[in-house]
Tab-separated table of C-alpha atoms in Angstrom:
chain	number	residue	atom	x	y	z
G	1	UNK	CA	47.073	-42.489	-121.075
G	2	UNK	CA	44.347	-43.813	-118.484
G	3	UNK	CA	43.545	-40.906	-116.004
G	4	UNK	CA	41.819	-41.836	-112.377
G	5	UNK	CA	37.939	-42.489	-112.897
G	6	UNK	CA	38.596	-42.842	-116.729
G	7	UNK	CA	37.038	-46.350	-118.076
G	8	UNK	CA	39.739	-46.289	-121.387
G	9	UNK	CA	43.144	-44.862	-122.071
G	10	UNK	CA	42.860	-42.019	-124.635
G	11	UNK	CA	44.934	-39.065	-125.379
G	12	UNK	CA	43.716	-36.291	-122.634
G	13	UNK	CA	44.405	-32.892	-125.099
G	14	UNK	CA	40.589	-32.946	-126.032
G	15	UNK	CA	39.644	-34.339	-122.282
G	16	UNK	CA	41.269	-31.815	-120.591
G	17	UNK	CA	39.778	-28.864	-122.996
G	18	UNK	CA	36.377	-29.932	-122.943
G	19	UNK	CA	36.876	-30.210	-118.772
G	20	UNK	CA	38.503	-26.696	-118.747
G	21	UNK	CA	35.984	-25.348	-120.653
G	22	UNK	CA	32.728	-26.689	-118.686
G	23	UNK	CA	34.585	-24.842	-115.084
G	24	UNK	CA	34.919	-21.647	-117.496
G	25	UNK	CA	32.827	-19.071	-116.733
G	26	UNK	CA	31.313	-17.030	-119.883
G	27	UNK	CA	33.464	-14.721	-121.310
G	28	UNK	CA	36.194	-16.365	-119.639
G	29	UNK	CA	39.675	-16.511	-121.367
G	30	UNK	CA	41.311	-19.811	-122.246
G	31	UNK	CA	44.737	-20.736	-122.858
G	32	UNK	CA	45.434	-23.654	-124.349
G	33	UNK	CA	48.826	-25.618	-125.080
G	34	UNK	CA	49.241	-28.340	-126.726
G	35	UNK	CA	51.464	-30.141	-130.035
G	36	UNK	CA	50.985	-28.116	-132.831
G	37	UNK	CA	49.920	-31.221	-134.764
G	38	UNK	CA	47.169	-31.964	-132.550
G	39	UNK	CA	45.201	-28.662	-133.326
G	40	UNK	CA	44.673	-30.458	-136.185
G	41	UNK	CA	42.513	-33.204	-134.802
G	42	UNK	CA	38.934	-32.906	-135.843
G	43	UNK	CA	37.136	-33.176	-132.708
G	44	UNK	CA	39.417	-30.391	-130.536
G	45	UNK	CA	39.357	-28.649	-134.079
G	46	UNK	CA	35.557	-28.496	-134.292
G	47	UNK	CA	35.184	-27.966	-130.722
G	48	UNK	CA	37.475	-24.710	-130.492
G	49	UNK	CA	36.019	-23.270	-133.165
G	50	UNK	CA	32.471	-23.638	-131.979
G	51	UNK	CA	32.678	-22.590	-128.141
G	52	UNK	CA	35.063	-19.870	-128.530
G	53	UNK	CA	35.739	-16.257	-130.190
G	54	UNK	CA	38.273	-13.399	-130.093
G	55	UNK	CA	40.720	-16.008	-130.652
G	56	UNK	CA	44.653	-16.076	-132.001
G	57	UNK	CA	46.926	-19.016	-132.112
G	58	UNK	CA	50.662	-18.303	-131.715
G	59	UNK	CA	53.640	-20.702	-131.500
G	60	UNK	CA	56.445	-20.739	-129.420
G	61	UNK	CA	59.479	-18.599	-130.182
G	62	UNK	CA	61.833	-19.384	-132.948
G	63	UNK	CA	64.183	-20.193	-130.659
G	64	UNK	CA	61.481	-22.807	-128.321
G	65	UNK	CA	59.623	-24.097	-130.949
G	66	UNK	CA	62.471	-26.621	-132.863
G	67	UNK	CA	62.701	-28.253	-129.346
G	68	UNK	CA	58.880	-28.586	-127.955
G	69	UNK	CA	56.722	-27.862	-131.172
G	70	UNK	CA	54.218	-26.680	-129.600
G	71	UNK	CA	51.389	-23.684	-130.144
G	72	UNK	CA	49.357	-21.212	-127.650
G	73	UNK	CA	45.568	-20.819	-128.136
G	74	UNK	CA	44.010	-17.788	-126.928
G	75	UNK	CA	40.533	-17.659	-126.711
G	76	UNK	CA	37.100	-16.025	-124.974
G	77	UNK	CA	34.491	-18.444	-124.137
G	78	UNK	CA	31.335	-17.696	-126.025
G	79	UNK	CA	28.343	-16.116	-123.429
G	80	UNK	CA	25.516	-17.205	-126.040
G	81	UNK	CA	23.899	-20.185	-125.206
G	82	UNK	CA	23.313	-20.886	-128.785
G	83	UNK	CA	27.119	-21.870	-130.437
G	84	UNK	CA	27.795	-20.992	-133.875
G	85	UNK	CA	30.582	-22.789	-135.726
G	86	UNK	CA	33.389	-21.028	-137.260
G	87	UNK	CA	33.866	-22.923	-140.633
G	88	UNK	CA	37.407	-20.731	-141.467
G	89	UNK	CA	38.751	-21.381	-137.979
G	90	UNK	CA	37.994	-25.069	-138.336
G	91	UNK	CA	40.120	-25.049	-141.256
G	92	UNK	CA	43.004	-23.277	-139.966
G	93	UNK	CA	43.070	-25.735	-137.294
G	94	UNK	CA	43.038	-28.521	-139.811
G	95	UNK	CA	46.266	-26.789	-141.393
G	96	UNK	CA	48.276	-27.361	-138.121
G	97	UNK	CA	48.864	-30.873	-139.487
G	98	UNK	CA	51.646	-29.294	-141.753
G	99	UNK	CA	55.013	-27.693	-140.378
G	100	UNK	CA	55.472	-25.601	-142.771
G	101	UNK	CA	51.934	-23.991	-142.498
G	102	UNK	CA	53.298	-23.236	-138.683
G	103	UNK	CA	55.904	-21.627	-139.729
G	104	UNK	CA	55.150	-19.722	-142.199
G	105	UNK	CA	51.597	-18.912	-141.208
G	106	UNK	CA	51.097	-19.121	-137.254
G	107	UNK	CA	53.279	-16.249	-135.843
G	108	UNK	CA	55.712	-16.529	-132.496
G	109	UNK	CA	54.135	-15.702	-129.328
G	110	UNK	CA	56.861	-12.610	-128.631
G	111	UNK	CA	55.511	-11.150	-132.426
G	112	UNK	CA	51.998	-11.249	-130.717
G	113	UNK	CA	52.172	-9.355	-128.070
G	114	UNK	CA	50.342	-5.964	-128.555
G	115	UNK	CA	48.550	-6.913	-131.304
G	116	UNK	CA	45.647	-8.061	-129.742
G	117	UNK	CA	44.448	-7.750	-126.038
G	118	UNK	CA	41.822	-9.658	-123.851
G	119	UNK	CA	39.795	-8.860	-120.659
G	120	UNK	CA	39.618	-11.439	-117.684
G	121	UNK	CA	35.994	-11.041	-116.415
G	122	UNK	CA	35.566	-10.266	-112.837
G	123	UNK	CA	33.998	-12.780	-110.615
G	124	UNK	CA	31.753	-12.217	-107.819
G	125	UNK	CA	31.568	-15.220	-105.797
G	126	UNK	CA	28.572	-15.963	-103.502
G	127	UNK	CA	29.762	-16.379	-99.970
G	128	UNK	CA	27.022	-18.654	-98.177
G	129	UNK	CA	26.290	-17.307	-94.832
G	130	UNK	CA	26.395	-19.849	-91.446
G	131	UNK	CA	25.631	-18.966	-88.069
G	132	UNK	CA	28.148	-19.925	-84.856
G	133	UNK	CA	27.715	-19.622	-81.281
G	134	UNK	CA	30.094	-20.543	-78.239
G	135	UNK	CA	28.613	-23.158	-76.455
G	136	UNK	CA	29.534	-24.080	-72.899
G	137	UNK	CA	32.192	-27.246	-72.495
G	138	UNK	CA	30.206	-28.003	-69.792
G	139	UNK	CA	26.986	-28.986	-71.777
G	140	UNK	CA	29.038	-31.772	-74.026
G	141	UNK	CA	30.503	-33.633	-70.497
G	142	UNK	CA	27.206	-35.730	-70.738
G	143	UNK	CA	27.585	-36.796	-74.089
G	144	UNK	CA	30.663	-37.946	-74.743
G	145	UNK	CA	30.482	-39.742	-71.100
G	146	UNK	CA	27.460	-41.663	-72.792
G	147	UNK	CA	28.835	-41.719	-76.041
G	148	UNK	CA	28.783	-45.723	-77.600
G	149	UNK	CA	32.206	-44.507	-79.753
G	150	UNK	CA	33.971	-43.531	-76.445
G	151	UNK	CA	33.367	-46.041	-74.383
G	152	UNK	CA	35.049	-48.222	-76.613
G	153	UNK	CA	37.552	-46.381	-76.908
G	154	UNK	CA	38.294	-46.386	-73.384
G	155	UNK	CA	37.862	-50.406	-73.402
G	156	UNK	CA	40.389	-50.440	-76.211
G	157	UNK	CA	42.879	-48.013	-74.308
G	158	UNK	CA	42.841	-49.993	-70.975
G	159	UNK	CA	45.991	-50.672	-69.635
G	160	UNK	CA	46.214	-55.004	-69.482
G	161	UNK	CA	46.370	-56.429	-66.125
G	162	UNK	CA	47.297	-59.980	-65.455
G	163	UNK	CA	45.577	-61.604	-62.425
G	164	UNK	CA	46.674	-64.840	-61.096
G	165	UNK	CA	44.670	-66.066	-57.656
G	166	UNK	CA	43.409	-69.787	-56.284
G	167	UNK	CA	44.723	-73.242	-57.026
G	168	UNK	CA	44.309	-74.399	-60.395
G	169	UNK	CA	41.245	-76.810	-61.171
G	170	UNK	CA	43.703	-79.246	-62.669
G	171	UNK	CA	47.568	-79.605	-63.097
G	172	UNK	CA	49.353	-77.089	-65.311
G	173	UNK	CA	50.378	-78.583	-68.650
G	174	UNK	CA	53.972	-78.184	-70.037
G	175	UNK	CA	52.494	-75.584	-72.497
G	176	UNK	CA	50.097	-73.993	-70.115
G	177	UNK	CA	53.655	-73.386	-67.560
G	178	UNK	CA	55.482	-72.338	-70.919
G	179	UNK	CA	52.822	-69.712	-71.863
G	180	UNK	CA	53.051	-68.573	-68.032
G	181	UNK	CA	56.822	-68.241	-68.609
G	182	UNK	CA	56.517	-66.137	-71.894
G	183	UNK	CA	54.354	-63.432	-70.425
G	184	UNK	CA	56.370	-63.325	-67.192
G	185	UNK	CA	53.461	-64.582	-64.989
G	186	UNK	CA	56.018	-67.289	-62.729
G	187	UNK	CA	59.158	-64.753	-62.694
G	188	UNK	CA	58.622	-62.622	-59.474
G	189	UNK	CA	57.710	-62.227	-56.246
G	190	UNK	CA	53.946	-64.035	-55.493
G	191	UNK	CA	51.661	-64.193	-53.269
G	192	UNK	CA	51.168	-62.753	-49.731
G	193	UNK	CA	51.919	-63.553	-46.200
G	194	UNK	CA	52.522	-67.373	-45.793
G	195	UNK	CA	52.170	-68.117	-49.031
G	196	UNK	CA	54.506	-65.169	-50.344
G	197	UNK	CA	57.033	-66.878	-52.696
G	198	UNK	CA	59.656	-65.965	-54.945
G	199	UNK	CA	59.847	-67.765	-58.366
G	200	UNK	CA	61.867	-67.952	-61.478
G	201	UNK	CA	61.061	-69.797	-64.307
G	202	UNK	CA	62.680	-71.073	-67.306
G	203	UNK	CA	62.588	-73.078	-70.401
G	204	UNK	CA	65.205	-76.110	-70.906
G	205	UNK	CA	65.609	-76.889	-75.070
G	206	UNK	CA	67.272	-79.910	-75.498
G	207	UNK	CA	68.515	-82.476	-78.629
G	208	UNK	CA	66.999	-85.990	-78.423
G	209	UNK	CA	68.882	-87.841	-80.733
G	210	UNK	CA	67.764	-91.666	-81.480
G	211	UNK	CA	68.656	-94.255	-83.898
G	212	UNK	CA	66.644	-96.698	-85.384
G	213	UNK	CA	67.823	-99.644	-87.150
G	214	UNK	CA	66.578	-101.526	-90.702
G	215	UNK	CA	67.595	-104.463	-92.180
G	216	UNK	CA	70.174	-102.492	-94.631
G	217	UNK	CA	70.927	-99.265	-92.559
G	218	UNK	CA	70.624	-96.957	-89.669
G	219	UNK	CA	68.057	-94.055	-89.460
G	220	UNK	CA	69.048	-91.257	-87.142
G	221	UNK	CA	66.460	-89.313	-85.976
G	222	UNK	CA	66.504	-85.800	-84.061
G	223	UNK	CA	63.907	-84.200	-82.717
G	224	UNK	CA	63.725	-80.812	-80.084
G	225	UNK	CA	62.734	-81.826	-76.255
G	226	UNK	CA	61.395	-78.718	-74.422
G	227	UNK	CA	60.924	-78.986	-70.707
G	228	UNK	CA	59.694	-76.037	-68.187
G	229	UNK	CA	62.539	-75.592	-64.741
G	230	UNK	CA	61.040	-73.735	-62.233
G	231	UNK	CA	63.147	-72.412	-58.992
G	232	UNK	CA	61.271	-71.174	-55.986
G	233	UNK	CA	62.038	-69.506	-52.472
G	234	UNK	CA	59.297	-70.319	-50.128
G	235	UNK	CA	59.003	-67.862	-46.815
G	236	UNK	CA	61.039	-70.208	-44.428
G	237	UNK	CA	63.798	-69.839	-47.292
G	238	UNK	CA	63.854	-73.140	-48.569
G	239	UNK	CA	65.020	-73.364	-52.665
G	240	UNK	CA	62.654	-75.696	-54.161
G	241	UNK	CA	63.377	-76.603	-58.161
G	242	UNK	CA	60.563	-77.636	-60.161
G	243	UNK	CA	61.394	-79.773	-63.154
């Protein structure tokens, strides 16, 4: 298994212990669960019994273990800088490999209980200190008025306004009028006054077939005609249609 920010996959029992361990503070109790067979592995094997003491290792219940197979370490994390190695704990570890040495020599976790007995440390956490005031909403006004970040925000947030005013400087295309159609620019009332009109605008789609003959058949071609029909009212009521 590949875990986030690993750079290989690897099994993550010995991973996660040597993780758990380093955010456990001295004297701190560890319980650990993992496959019974994997105790056995030399490098969580070694590494158990160097950093810890006061330690047991139970399995499940008689009537948990057939189905997971799995065992509980219990352990105190050693307060001495300087680690000694437990050779005999090592090699009880290396025993795990075997089920029968489970069975017959690691006891259930229910025969444990009140045989031995550990102590969670207390922990006295350092609260860092800050300092607060109220400050007056008045004081900030200037700010965020001259704030780069929220004036473009505003730009960004302006509602769009279409302005249409003067002749144009040259005639209006077929696609210019059918972009004008699409946003709704020539559907309306426009202008003011005298030259107050009412408009509506629409798009024709037509078929232009065509046929074009060879020397041993007939092509027949198709091809989509769009043309732009525009309908206007002007002030002395006269319907004008634009095509």
């Amino acid at each position: 298994m590949k875990a986030y920010g690993d750079e290989k996959s690897e099994r993550k029992e010995y991973t996660e212990l040597v993780r758990g361990t380093r955010y456990l503070a001295p004297g701190g109790i560890m319980l650990y669960i993992i496959p019974s067979y994997r105790f056995s592995d030399r490098q969580i094997a070694r590494f158990l019994a160097t950093h810890f003491e006061d330690v047991a290792l139970t399995r499940f219940t008689d009537e948990d273990y057939p189905d997971f197979r799995q065992c509980i370490f219990i352990g105190k994390k050693k307060e001495s800088k300087t680690k000694r190695f437990d050779e005999l704990l090592y090699q009880k570890f290396l025993d795990c490999n075997s089920e029968h040495f489970i069975e017959t020599e690691v006891k259930p976790a229910d025969q444990l209980i009140g045989e031995q007995t550990w102590t969670v440390p207390a922990v006295k956490p350092e609260v860092a200190t800050f300092y607060t005031r109220i400050e007056q909403k008045e004081e900030f006004y200037s700010l965020i008025h001259n704030n780069k970040g929220f004036t473009a925000f505003k730009e960004r947030t302006r509602p769009k306004s279409l302005s249409i005013g003067g002749d144009p400087i040259i005639n209006i295309a077929q696609g210019q009028m059918a972009l004008l159609l699409a946003s709704g620019a020539v559907n309306g009332v426009l202008g003011e006054g005298e030259r107050l009109h009412v408009v509506q605008g629409m798009e024709v789609v037509t078929q232009v077939v065509t046929e074009e003959k060879t020397e041993h058949s007939t092509i027949t071609k198709s091809r989509t005609k769009r043309e732009v029909s525009v309908k206007v009212i002007t002030p002395k009521g006269i319907v004008k249609k634009l095509m």
